[in-house]
Amino acid sequence: MTKRKPTTAPATNDPPHLQPGSQVEISSNDPGFRGSWYTGVIIKRPSSKKPNKFLVQYTHLFEDEAGTTPLKETIDAVDIRPLAPRESTRKFKFSEEVDAYYNDGWWEGVITKELENGNFHVYFKRSKEQLEFGEEQLRLHREWINGSWTPPLAGDEQVKESDRAVTEAKMKFNKVVTQEKLKRDNAASKKKSKSVLAGSGEKLGSGKITMDKIFCKGAHVEVTSDEDGFEGAWFAGTIVKVVGKGRYLVQYESLRTDDDTDFLKEEFDDLHIRPCPPEIVMADRFQKLDEVDAFYNDGWWVGVISKVLSDSKYEVYFKATKEEMKFEHSELRLHQDWINGKWVAAFQALKS
């Protein structure tokens, strides 16, 4: 009797989601695909010489245009996670961070508006685009951190009711303080733009006129880059010249040239520049799952509070690098997004 060849690779000592045959989600660092997750299946570990690499087969991506041959790739373990959990029913809210199903994958975005037809506008930070989605195309955004989902699926987290009540009260208070601050700052910005335009005799029409007044020579701004190693970071600078339509020459406030003779200057388009965000004073300490900016290496890096170590110290998880680092309270600020000419604060702590 001849032995049958196994149809799948034998089990390994890897975590459950990295076992052959496991259904997973796979991310990519390729330009144009960052911030997205595609479903697939673990086939095997290619070789013992590459202990952190796995061969995966995608569910909805194919090698041929006819869609008959599923795409297979060798992927690093840090870019593989279990299938993300999803509530059977959920009422989504403004400013919630979600994954939207688009082009056969789940893309990370932020809800910017609830429409009258029941759909939602979702803004994608990386591509600076806004698209419309139905509720069935969305799920709450979660991160796979240290072998567990953050935030956990409803009902998975064991928290004393008394502690939960105190925490929710603090979060609600901080939310009210933040919302009022944003309203005042946005109103002040709008009023300032109107007064500037009125003095010049221009009419307030499209947002383009307003943006031209905000991004002018001498304006203090923050800029970001798509280069590897700098994704998710914002650096302060000053516009020294308006180069052309939607392009600006910016001088950094803290980054210097290679020969250290002057502050570095670089040109940016309007997708990679924003005003300096308004300061938001936290009435209490940050909470677990708050989305924050952490000051590191002369820039502000977007991350999520993964652990509260004390009243003034936190662990912050960075999605882009999949790293955790410790920061003091003074080194953090509440994360805000500049969307359609307004500041929107992401209340990540309210999502659990």
C-alpha positions as a LaTeX table, in Angstrom:
\begin{tabular}{lrrr}
\hline
Residue & $x$ (\AA) & $y$ (\AA) & $z$ (\AA) \\
\hline
Met1 & 0.00 & 0.00 & 0.00 \\
Thr2 & 1.41 & 3.36 & $-1.01$ \\
Lys3 & 1.25 & 6.36 & 1.27 \\
Arg4 & $-0.98$ & 9.25 & 0.27 \\
Lys5 & 0.75 & 12.57 & 0.01 \\
Pro6 & $-0.79$ & 15.07 & 2.48 \\
Thr7 & $-2.80$ & 17.86 & 0.85 \\
Thr8 & $-1.62$ & 20.42 & 3.42 \\
Ala9 & 1.63 & 20.99 & 5.25 \\
Pro10 & 1.95 & 19.43 & 8.72 \\
Ala11 & 1.23 & 21.45 & 11.84 \\
Thr12 & 4.04 & 23.61 & 13.26 \\
Asn13 & 4.89 & 25.25 & 16.58 \\
Asp14 & 3.69 & 28.61 & 15.28 \\
Pro15 & 0.68 & 30.49 & 16.75 \\
Pro16 & $-2.75$ & 29.10 & 15.70 \\
His17 & $-3.32$ & 31.72 & 13.00 \\
Leu18 & 0.00 & 30.82 & 11.34 \\
Gln19 & $-0.73$ & 27.09 & 11.06 \\
Pro20 & $-1.13$ & 25.66 & 7.52 \\
Gly21 & $-4.75$ & 25.95 & 6.39 \\
Ser22 & $-5.57$ & 28.88 & 8.69 \\
Gln23 & $-7.65$ & 31.70 & 7.22 \\
Val24 & $-5.90$ & 35.02 & 7.72 \\
Glu25 & $-5.70$ & 38.64 & 6.63 \\
Ile26 & $-2.58$ & 39.93 & 4.87 \\
Ser27 & $-1.27$ & 43.48 & 4.60 \\
Ser28 & 1.18 & 44.93 & 2.11 \\
Asn29 & 3.80 & 47.66 & 2.29 \\
Asp30 & 3.72 & 48.17 & $-1.47$ \\
Pro31 & 2.82 & 51.72 & $-2.55$ \\
Gly32 & $-0.89$ & 52.04 & $-3.16$ \\
Phe33 & $-1.78$ & 49.11 & $-0.89$ \\
Arg34 & $-0.72$ & 50.38 & 2.53 \\
Gly35 & $-3.54$ & 50.45 & 5.04 \\
Ser36 & $-5.38$ & 47.54 & 3.42 \\
Trp37 & $-5.92$ & 43.90 & 4.43 \\
Tyr38 & $-6.76$ & 41.00 & 2.10 \\
Thr39 & $-8.07$ & 37.57 & 3.11 \\
Gly40 & $-6.13$ & 34.41 & 2.36 \\
Val41 & $-4.96$ & 31.03 & 3.63 \\
Ile42 & $-1.61$ & 29.92 & 5.09 \\
Ile43 & $-0.08$ & 27.30 & 2.77 \\
Lys44 & 3.23 & 26.57 & 4.51 \\
Arg45 & 6.47 & 27.98 & 5.84 \\
Pro46 & 8.77 & 28.07 & 2.77 \\
Ser47 & 11.93 & 26.94 & 4.56 \\
Ser48 & 13.62 & 26.79 & 7.96 \\
Lys49 & 16.08 & 29.39 & 6.72 \\
Lys50 & 13.26 & 31.95 & 6.68 \\
Pro51 & 11.59 & 31.38 & 10.08 \\
Asn52 & 9.37 & 34.45 & 9.89 \\
Lys53 & 8.14 & 33.97 & 6.31 \\
Phe54 & 5.01 & 32.14 & 5.18 \\
Leu55 & 3.55 & 31.18 & 1.82 \\
Val56 & $-0.04$ & 32.43 & 1.55 \\
Gln57 & $-2.76$ & 32.09 & $-1.07$ \\
Tyr58 & $-5.14$ & 35.03 & $-1.47$ \\
Thr59 & $-8.89$ & 34.51 & $-1.56$ \\
His60 & $-9.85$ & 37.32 & $-3.94$ \\
Leu61 & $-6.57$ & 38.26 & $-5.67$ \\
Phe62 & $-5.51$ & 36.33 & $-8.76$ \\
Glu63 & $-2.43$ & 35.96 & $-10.95$ \\
Asp64 & $-4.43$ & 36.04 & $-14.19$ \\
Glu65 & $-7.10$ & 38.44 & $-15.43$ \\
Ala66 & $-9.58$ & 35.58 & $-15.84$ \\
Gly67 & $-9.50$ & 34.98 & $-12.09$ \\
Thr68 & $-8.74$ & 31.27 & $-12.31$ \\
Thr69 & $-5.35$ & 31.14 & $-10.53$ \\
Pro70 & $-5.26$ & 32.50 & $-6.97$ \\
Leu71 & $-2.25$ & 34.69 & $-6.23$ \\
Lys72 & 0.40 & 33.20 & $-3.93$ \\
Glu73 & 3.07 & 35.21 & $-2.13$ \\
Thr74 & 5.67 & 34.77 & 0.59 \\
Ile75 & 4.75 & 37.16 & 3.43 \\
Asp76 & 6.47 & 38.23 & 6.63 \\
Ala77 & 4.74 & 37.06 & 9.83 \\
Val78 & 4.27 & 40.66 & 11.06 \\
Asp79 & 2.05 & 41.32 & 8.03 \\
Ile80 & $-0.27$ & 38.38 & 8.79 \\
Arg81 & $-3.05$ & 38.30 & 11.36 \\
Pro82 & $-6.23$ & 36.24 & 12.07 \\
Leu83 & $-9.50$ & 37.24 & 10.41 \\
Ala84 & $-10.65$ & 40.40 & 12.18 \\
Pro85 & $-13.80$ & 39.95 & 14.30 \\
Arg86 & $-16.90$ & 41.86 & 13.29 \\
Glu87 & $-20.12$ & 42.67 & 15.14 \\
Ser88 & $-23.26$ & 41.20 & 13.58 \\
Thr89 & $-24.96$ & 44.58 & 13.88 \\
Arg90 & $-23.48$ & 47.95 & 14.70 \\
Lys91 & $-24.51$ & 51.59 & 14.50 \\
Phe92 & $-21.52$ & 53.53 & 13.23 \\
Lys93 & $-20.84$ & 57.10 & 14.33 \\
Phe94 & $-19.07$ & 60.21 & 13.12 \\
Ser95 & $-15.25$ & 60.16 & 13.63 \\
Glu96 & $-15.10$ & 56.39 & 14.23 \\
Glu97 & $-12.14$ & 54.59 & 12.71 \\
Val98 & $-13.40$ & 51.81 & 10.43 \\
Asp99 & $-12.32$ & 49.34 & 7.76 \\
Ala100 & $-14.21$ & 49.73 & 4.48 \\
Tyr101 & $-14.49$ & 46.84 & 2.01 \\
Tyr102 & $-13.28$ & 48.13 & $-1.34$ \\
Asn103 & $-11.55$ & 46.48 & $-4.33$ \\
Asp104 & $-11.58$ & 43.03 & $-2.65$ \\
Gly105 & $-9.85$ & 44.26 & 0.53 \\
Trp106 & $-10.46$ & 46.07 & 3.83 \\
Trp107 & $-9.10$ & 49.64 & 3.84 \\
Glu108 & $-8.58$ & 51.72 & 6.99 \\
Gly109 & $-10.47$ & 55.03 & 7.13 \\
Val110 & $-12.45$ & 57.46 & 9.27 \\
Ile111 & $-16.19$ & 58.20 & 9.12 \\
Thr112 & $-16.60$ & 61.88 & 8.30 \\
Lys113 & $-20.36$ & 62.09 & 7.71 \\
Glu114 & $-23.57$ & 60.08 & 8.12 \\
Leu115 & $-25.76$ & 60.57 & 5.06 \\
Glu116 & $-29.56$ & 60.79 & 4.89 \\
Asn117 & $-29.74$ & 57.55 & 2.88 \\
Gly118 & $-28.10$ & 55.64 & 5.74 \\
Asn119 & $-24.70$ & 55.44 & 4.10 \\
Phe120 & $-21.47$ & 57.02 & 5.34 \\
His121 & $-18.66$ & 59.12 & 3.95 \\
Val122 & $-15.31$ & 57.51 & 4.79 \\
Tyr123 & $-12.06$ & 59.44 & 4.52 \\
Phe124 & $-8.83$ & 57.54 & 3.76 \\
Lys125 & $-5.80$ & 59.26 & 5.29 \\
Arg126 & $-3.19$ & 57.65 & 3.08 \\
Ser127 & $-4.78$ & 58.45 & $-0.29$ \\
Lys128 & $-6.52$ & 61.65 & 0.95 \\
Glu129 & $-9.77$ & 60.40 & $-0.66$ \\
Gln130 & $-13.36$ & 60.30 & 0.56 \\
Leu131 & $-15.84$ & 57.64 & $-0.65$ \\
Glu132 & $-19.39$ & 56.57 & 0.20 \\
Phe133 & $-20.12$ & 53.18 & 1.80 \\
Gly134 & $-23.13$ & 51.30 & 3.14 \\
Glu135 & $-23.21$ & 49.95 & 6.68 \\
Glu136 & $-22.75$ & 46.39 & 5.40 \\
Gln137 & $-19.44$ & 47.43 & 3.81 \\
Leu138 & $-17.95$ & 48.65 & 7.09 \\
Arg139 & $-16.49$ & 47.13 & 10.23 \\
Leu140 & $-14.95$ & 48.72 & 13.32 \\
His141 & $-11.20$ & 49.09 & 12.86 \\
Arg142 & $-9.15$ & 46.83 & 15.12 \\
Glu143 & $-5.45$ & 46.19 & 15.68 \\
Trp144 & $-3.89$ & 42.76 & 16.37 \\
Ile145 & $-1.53$ & 43.58 & 19.26 \\
Asn146 & 0.37 & 40.97 & 21.28 \\
Gly147 & $-1.98$ & 38.17 & 20.32 \\
Ser148 & $-5.29$ & 39.92 & 20.98 \\
Trp149 & $-7.64$ & 42.34 & 19.25 \\
Thr150 & $-7.75$ & 46.01 & 20.26 \\
Pro151 & $-10.48$ & 47.03 & 20.90 \\
Pro152 & $-11.94$ & 43.60 & 21.77 \\
Leu153 & $-15.21$ & 42.37 & 20.32 \\
Ala154 & $-18.20$ & 43.38 & 22.46 \\
Gly155 & $-18.59$ & 40.90 & 25.31 \\
Asp156 & $-14.96$ & 39.72 & 25.22 \\
Glu157 & $-13.62$ & 42.28 & 27.67 \\
Gln158 & $-14.09$ & 41.62 & 31.38 \\
Val159 & $-14.36$ & 44.95 & 33.20 \\
Lys160 & $-15.97$ & 45.74 & 36.54 \\
Glu161 & $-19.07$ & 47.86 & 36.10 \\
Ser162 & $-17.86$ & 50.42 & 38.64 \\
Asp163 & $-14.53$ & 50.84 & 36.83 \\
Arg164 & $-16.33$ & 51.03 & 33.49 \\
Ala165 & $-18.63$ & 53.78 & 34.77 \\
Val166 & $-15.71$ & 55.87 & 36.03 \\
Thr167 & $-13.78$ & 55.38 & 32.79 \\
Glu168 & $-16.77$ & 56.28 & 30.60 \\
Ala169 & $-17.45$ & 59.39 & 32.67 \\
Lys170 & $-13.85$ & 60.56 & 32.22 \\
Met171 & $-13.94$ & 59.84 & 28.47 \\
Lys172 & $-17.23$ & 61.68 & 28.02 \\
Phe173 & $-15.86$ & 64.70 & 29.87 \\
Asn174 & $-12.70$ & 64.73 & 27.76 \\
Lys175 & $-14.84$ & 64.35 & 24.62 \\
Val176 & $-16.97$ & 67.39 & 25.54 \\
Val177 & $-13.86$ & 69.47 & 26.27 \\
Thr178 & $-12.29$ & 68.42 & 22.96 \\
Gln179 & $-15.43$ & 69.02 & 20.89 \\
Glu180 & $-15.90$ & 72.51 & 22.33 \\
Lys181 & $-12.25$ & 73.32 & 21.68 \\
Leu182 & $-12.49$ & 72.14 & 18.07 \\
Lys183 & $-15.70$ & 74.11 & 17.50 \\
Arg184 & $-14.04$ & 77.30 & 18.76 \\
Asp185 & $-10.87$ & 76.76 & 16.72 \\
Asn186 & $-12.76$ & 75.89 & 13.51 \\
Ala187 & $-15.09$ & 78.85 & 14.01 \\
Ala188 & $-12.13$ & 81.17 & 14.62 \\
Ser189 & $-10.39$ & 79.85 & 11.51 \\
Lys190 & $-13.53$ & 80.38 & 9.41 \\
Lys191 & $-14.03$ & 83.88 & 10.81 \\
Lys192 & $-10.41$ & 84.77 & 10.10 \\
Ser193 & $-10.68$ & 83.53 & 6.51 \\
Lys194 & $-13.83$ & 85.57 & 5.95 \\
Ser195 & $-12.25$ & 88.74 & 7.32 \\
Val196 & $-9.15$ & 88.31 & 5.18 \\
Leu197 & $-11.25$ & 87.76 & 2.06 \\
Ala198 & $-13.53$ & 90.67 & 2.88 \\
Gly199 & $-10.53$ & 92.97 & 3.17 \\
Ser200 & $-9.23$ & 91.89 & $-0.22$ \\
Gly201 & $-12.59$ & 92.26 & $-1.91$ \\
Glu202 & $-12.80$ & 88.55 & $-2.79$ \\
Lys203 & $-15.94$ & 86.47 & $-2.50$ \\
Leu204 & $-16.03$ & 83.44 & $-0.22$ \\
Gly205 & $-16.87$ & 80.64 & $-2.61$ \\
Ser206 & $-15.04$ & 77.36 & $-2.97$ \\
Gly207 & $-12.72$ & 75.98 & $-0.31$ \\
Lys208 & $-9.80$ & 76.63 & $-2.65$ \\
Ile209 & $-9.79$ & 80.37 & $-1.88$ \\
Thr210 & $-9.76$ & 79.65 & 1.83 \\
Met211 & $-6.94$ & 77.13 & 1.49 \\
Asp212 & $-4.87$ & 79.63 & $-0.49$ \\
Lys213 & $-5.18$ & 82.03 & 2.41 \\
Ile214 & $-4.27$ & 79.37 & 4.97 \\
Phe215 & $-1.27$ & 78.04 & 3.05 \\
Cys216 & 0.51 & 81.28 & 2.28 \\
Lys217 & 4.12 & 82.44 & 2.63 \\
Gly218 & 5.14 & 82.55 & 6.29 \\
Ala219 & 2.37 & 80.20 & 7.46 \\
His220 & 3.31 & 77.67 & 10.15 \\
Val221 & 2.35 & 74.18 & 8.97 \\
Glu222 & 2.98 & 70.48 & 9.43 \\
Val223 & 4.14 & 68.26 & 6.57 \\
Thr224 & 4.28 & 64.50 & 6.03 \\
Ser225 & 6.06 & 62.15 & 3.65 \\
Asp226 & 5.24 & 58.83 & 1.96 \\
Glu227 & 8.86 & 57.71 & 2.15 \\
Asp228 & 9.58 & 54.43 & 3.93 \\
Gly229 & 10.41 & 55.07 & 7.57 \\
Phe230 & 8.52 & 58.37 & 7.73 \\
Glu231 & 4.96 & 57.19 & 7.14 \\
Gly232 & 2.53 & 58.44 & 9.78 \\
Ala233 & 4.80 & 61.26 & 10.96 \\
Trp234 & 4.18 & 65.02 & 10.81 \\
Phe235 & 6.97 & 67.60 & 11.08 \\
Ala236 & 6.57 & 71.30 & 11.84 \\
Gly237 & 7.76 & 73.89 & 9.35 \\
Thr238 & 7.14 & 77.25 & 7.68 \\
Ile239 & 6.09 & 77.95 & 4.11 \\
Val240 & 8.88 & 80.00 & 2.55 \\
Lys241 & 7.44 & 80.08 & $-0.97$ \\
Val242 & 4.27 & 79.17 & $-2.85$ \\
Val243 & 5.84 & 77.32 & $-5.79$ \\
Gly244 & 2.70 & 76.88 & $-7.88$ \\
Lys245 & $-0.81$ & 75.51 & $-7.86$ \\
Gly246 & $-1.06$ & 73.37 & $-4.74$ \\
Arg247 & 2.73 & 73.17 & $-4.22$ \\
Tyr248 & 4.77 & 74.77 & $-1.45$ \\
Leu249 & 8.42 & 75.08 & $-0.43$ \\
Val250 & 8.63 & 74.41 & 3.31 \\
Gln251 & 11.52 & 74.92 & 5.72 \\
Tyr252 & 11.53 & 72.47 & 8.63 \\
Glu253 & 11.72 & 73.84 & 12.16 \\
Ser254 & 13.90 & 71.01 & 13.51 \\
Leu255 & 15.31 & 68.96 & 10.60 \\
Arg256 & 18.64 & 70.18 & 9.26 \\
Thr257 & 20.66 & 69.62 & 6.09 \\
Asp258 & 23.29 & 66.85 & 5.90 \\
Asp259 & 26.12 & 69.35 & 6.45 \\
Asp260 & 24.18 & 70.95 & 9.37 \\
Thr261 & 24.58 & 74.44 & 7.92 \\
Asp262 & 20.87 & 75.28 & 7.67 \\
Phe263 & 17.37 & 73.96 & 8.27 \\
Leu264 & 16.20 & 71.54 & 5.57 \\
Lys265 & 13.85 & 72.79 & 2.85 \\
Glu266 & 11.58 & 70.53 & 0.79 \\
Glu267 & 8.71 & 70.93 & $-1.65$ \\
Phe268 & 5.27 & 69.48 & $-0.80$ \\
Asp269 & 1.92 & 69.24 & $-2.55$ \\
Asp270 & $-1.41$ & 70.04 & $-0.88$ \\
Leu271 & $-1.99$ & 66.37 & 0.02 \\
His272 & 1.01 & 66.35 & 2.36 \\
Ile273 & 0.59 & 69.65 & 4.18 \\
Arg274 & $-1.81$ & 70.92 & 6.83 \\
Pro275 & $-2.06$ & 73.78 & 9.37 \\
Cys276 & $-0.61$ & 73.16 & 12.83 \\
Pro277 & $-3.40$ & 71.42 & 14.81 \\
Pro278 & $-5.10$ & 73.35 & 17.62 \\
Glu279 & $-3.90$ & 72.52 & 21.11 \\
Ile280 & $-6.30$ & 70.34 & 23.10 \\
Val281 & $-5.71$ & 70.25 & 26.84 \\
Met282 & $-6.68$ & 66.86 & 28.27 \\
Ala283 & $-8.67$ & 67.31 & 31.49 \\
Asp284 & $-7.54$ & 63.86 & 32.61 \\
Arg285 & $-4.99$ & 61.26 & 31.58 \\
Phe286 & $-5.24$ & 59.45 & 28.25 \\
Gln287 & $-7.20$ & 56.19 & 28.16 \\
Lys288 & $-6.37$ & 52.88 & 26.56 \\
Leu289 & $-7.22$ & 52.91 & 22.82 \\
Asp290 & $-6.99$ & 56.72 & 22.56 \\
Glu291 & $-5.48$ & 57.67 & 19.20 \\
Val292 & $-2.58$ & 60.03 & 19.85 \\
Asp293 & 0.44 & 61.69 & 18.28 \\
Ala294 & 3.73 & 60.93 & 20.04 \\
Phe295 & 6.67 & 63.32 & 19.78 \\
Tyr296 & 9.72 & 61.32 & 18.68 \\
Asn297 & 12.79 & 62.16 & 16.56 \\
Asp298 & 11.63 & 65.77 & 16.03 \\
Gly299 & 8.21 & 64.77 & 14.66 \\
Trp300 & 4.70 & 63.75 & 15.71 \\
Trp301 & 3.98 & 60.06 & 14.99 \\
Val302 & 0.40 & 58.75 & 15.01 \\
Gly303 & $-0.23$ & 55.79 & 17.29 \\
Val304 & $-2.67$ & 54.20 & 19.74 \\
Ile305 & $-2.42$ & 53.97 & 23.53 \\
Ser306 & $-1.97$ & 50.24 & 24.11 \\
Lys307 & $-1.32$ & 50.37 & 27.86 \\
Val308 & $-1.66$ & 52.94 & 30.66 \\
Leu309 & 1.44 & 52.46 & 32.83 \\
Ser310 & 0.76 & 55.25 & 35.34 \\
Asp311 & $-0.93$ & 58.66 & 35.58 \\
Ser312 & 1.79 & 60.13 & 33.38 \\
Lys313 & 3.30 & 57.26 & 31.37 \\
Tyr314 & 1.92 & 55.15 & 28.51 \\
Glu315 & 2.80 & 52.50 & 25.98 \\
Val316 & 1.96 & 53.57 & 22.41 \\
Tyr317 & 1.53 & 51.17 & 19.49 \\
Phe318 & 2.51 & 52.39 & 16.01 \\
Lys319 & 0.62 & 50.73 & 13.17 \\
Ala320 & 3.08 & 51.64 & 10.43 \\
Thr321 & 6.06 & 49.94 & 12.10 \\
Lys322 & 4.13 & 47.51 & 14.37 \\
Glu323 & 6.22 & 48.70 & 17.33 \\
Glu324 & 5.41 & 49.71 & 20.90 \\
Met325 & 7.24 & 52.47 & 22.79 \\
Lys326 & 6.88 & 54.23 & 26.15 \\
Phe327 & 6.06 & 57.94 & 26.39 \\
Glu328 & 5.41 & 60.54 & 29.07 \\
His329 & 2.08 & 62.39 & 29.11 \\
Ser330 & 3.87 & 65.59 & 28.04 \\
Glu331 & 5.14 & 63.85 & 24.89 \\
Leu332 & 1.63 & 63.02 & 23.62 \\
Arg333 & $-1.25$ & 64.94 & 22.10 \\
Leu334 & $-4.72$ & 63.83 & 21.04 \\
His335 & $-4.66$ & 62.86 & 17.36 \\
Gln336 & $-6.59$ & 65.08 & 14.96 \\
Asp337 & $-7.17$ & 64.84 & 11.20 \\
Trp338 & $-7.41$ & 67.78 & 8.80 \\
Ile339 & $-10.41$ & 66.80 & 6.65 \\
Asn340 & $-12.15$ & 69.09 & 4.14 \\
Gly341 & $-10.70$ & 72.19 & 5.79 \\
Lys342 & $-11.73$ & 71.25 & 9.34 \\
Trp343 & $-10.08$ & 69.54 & 12.29 \\
Val344 & $-11.65$ & 66.24 & 13.34 \\
Ala345 & $-10.59$ & 64.52 & 16.57 \\
Ala346 & $-10.60$ & 60.71 & 16.52 \\
Phe347 & $-12.10$ & 59.42 & 19.77 \\
Gln348 & $-10.56$ & 55.98 & 19.60 \\
Ala349 & $-11.21$ & 55.40 & 23.31 \\
Leu350 & $-14.97$ & 55.38 & 22.79 \\
Lys351 & $-14.90$ & 52.50 & 20.30 \\
Ser352 & $-14.88$ & 49.65 & 22.78 \\
\hline
\end{tabular}
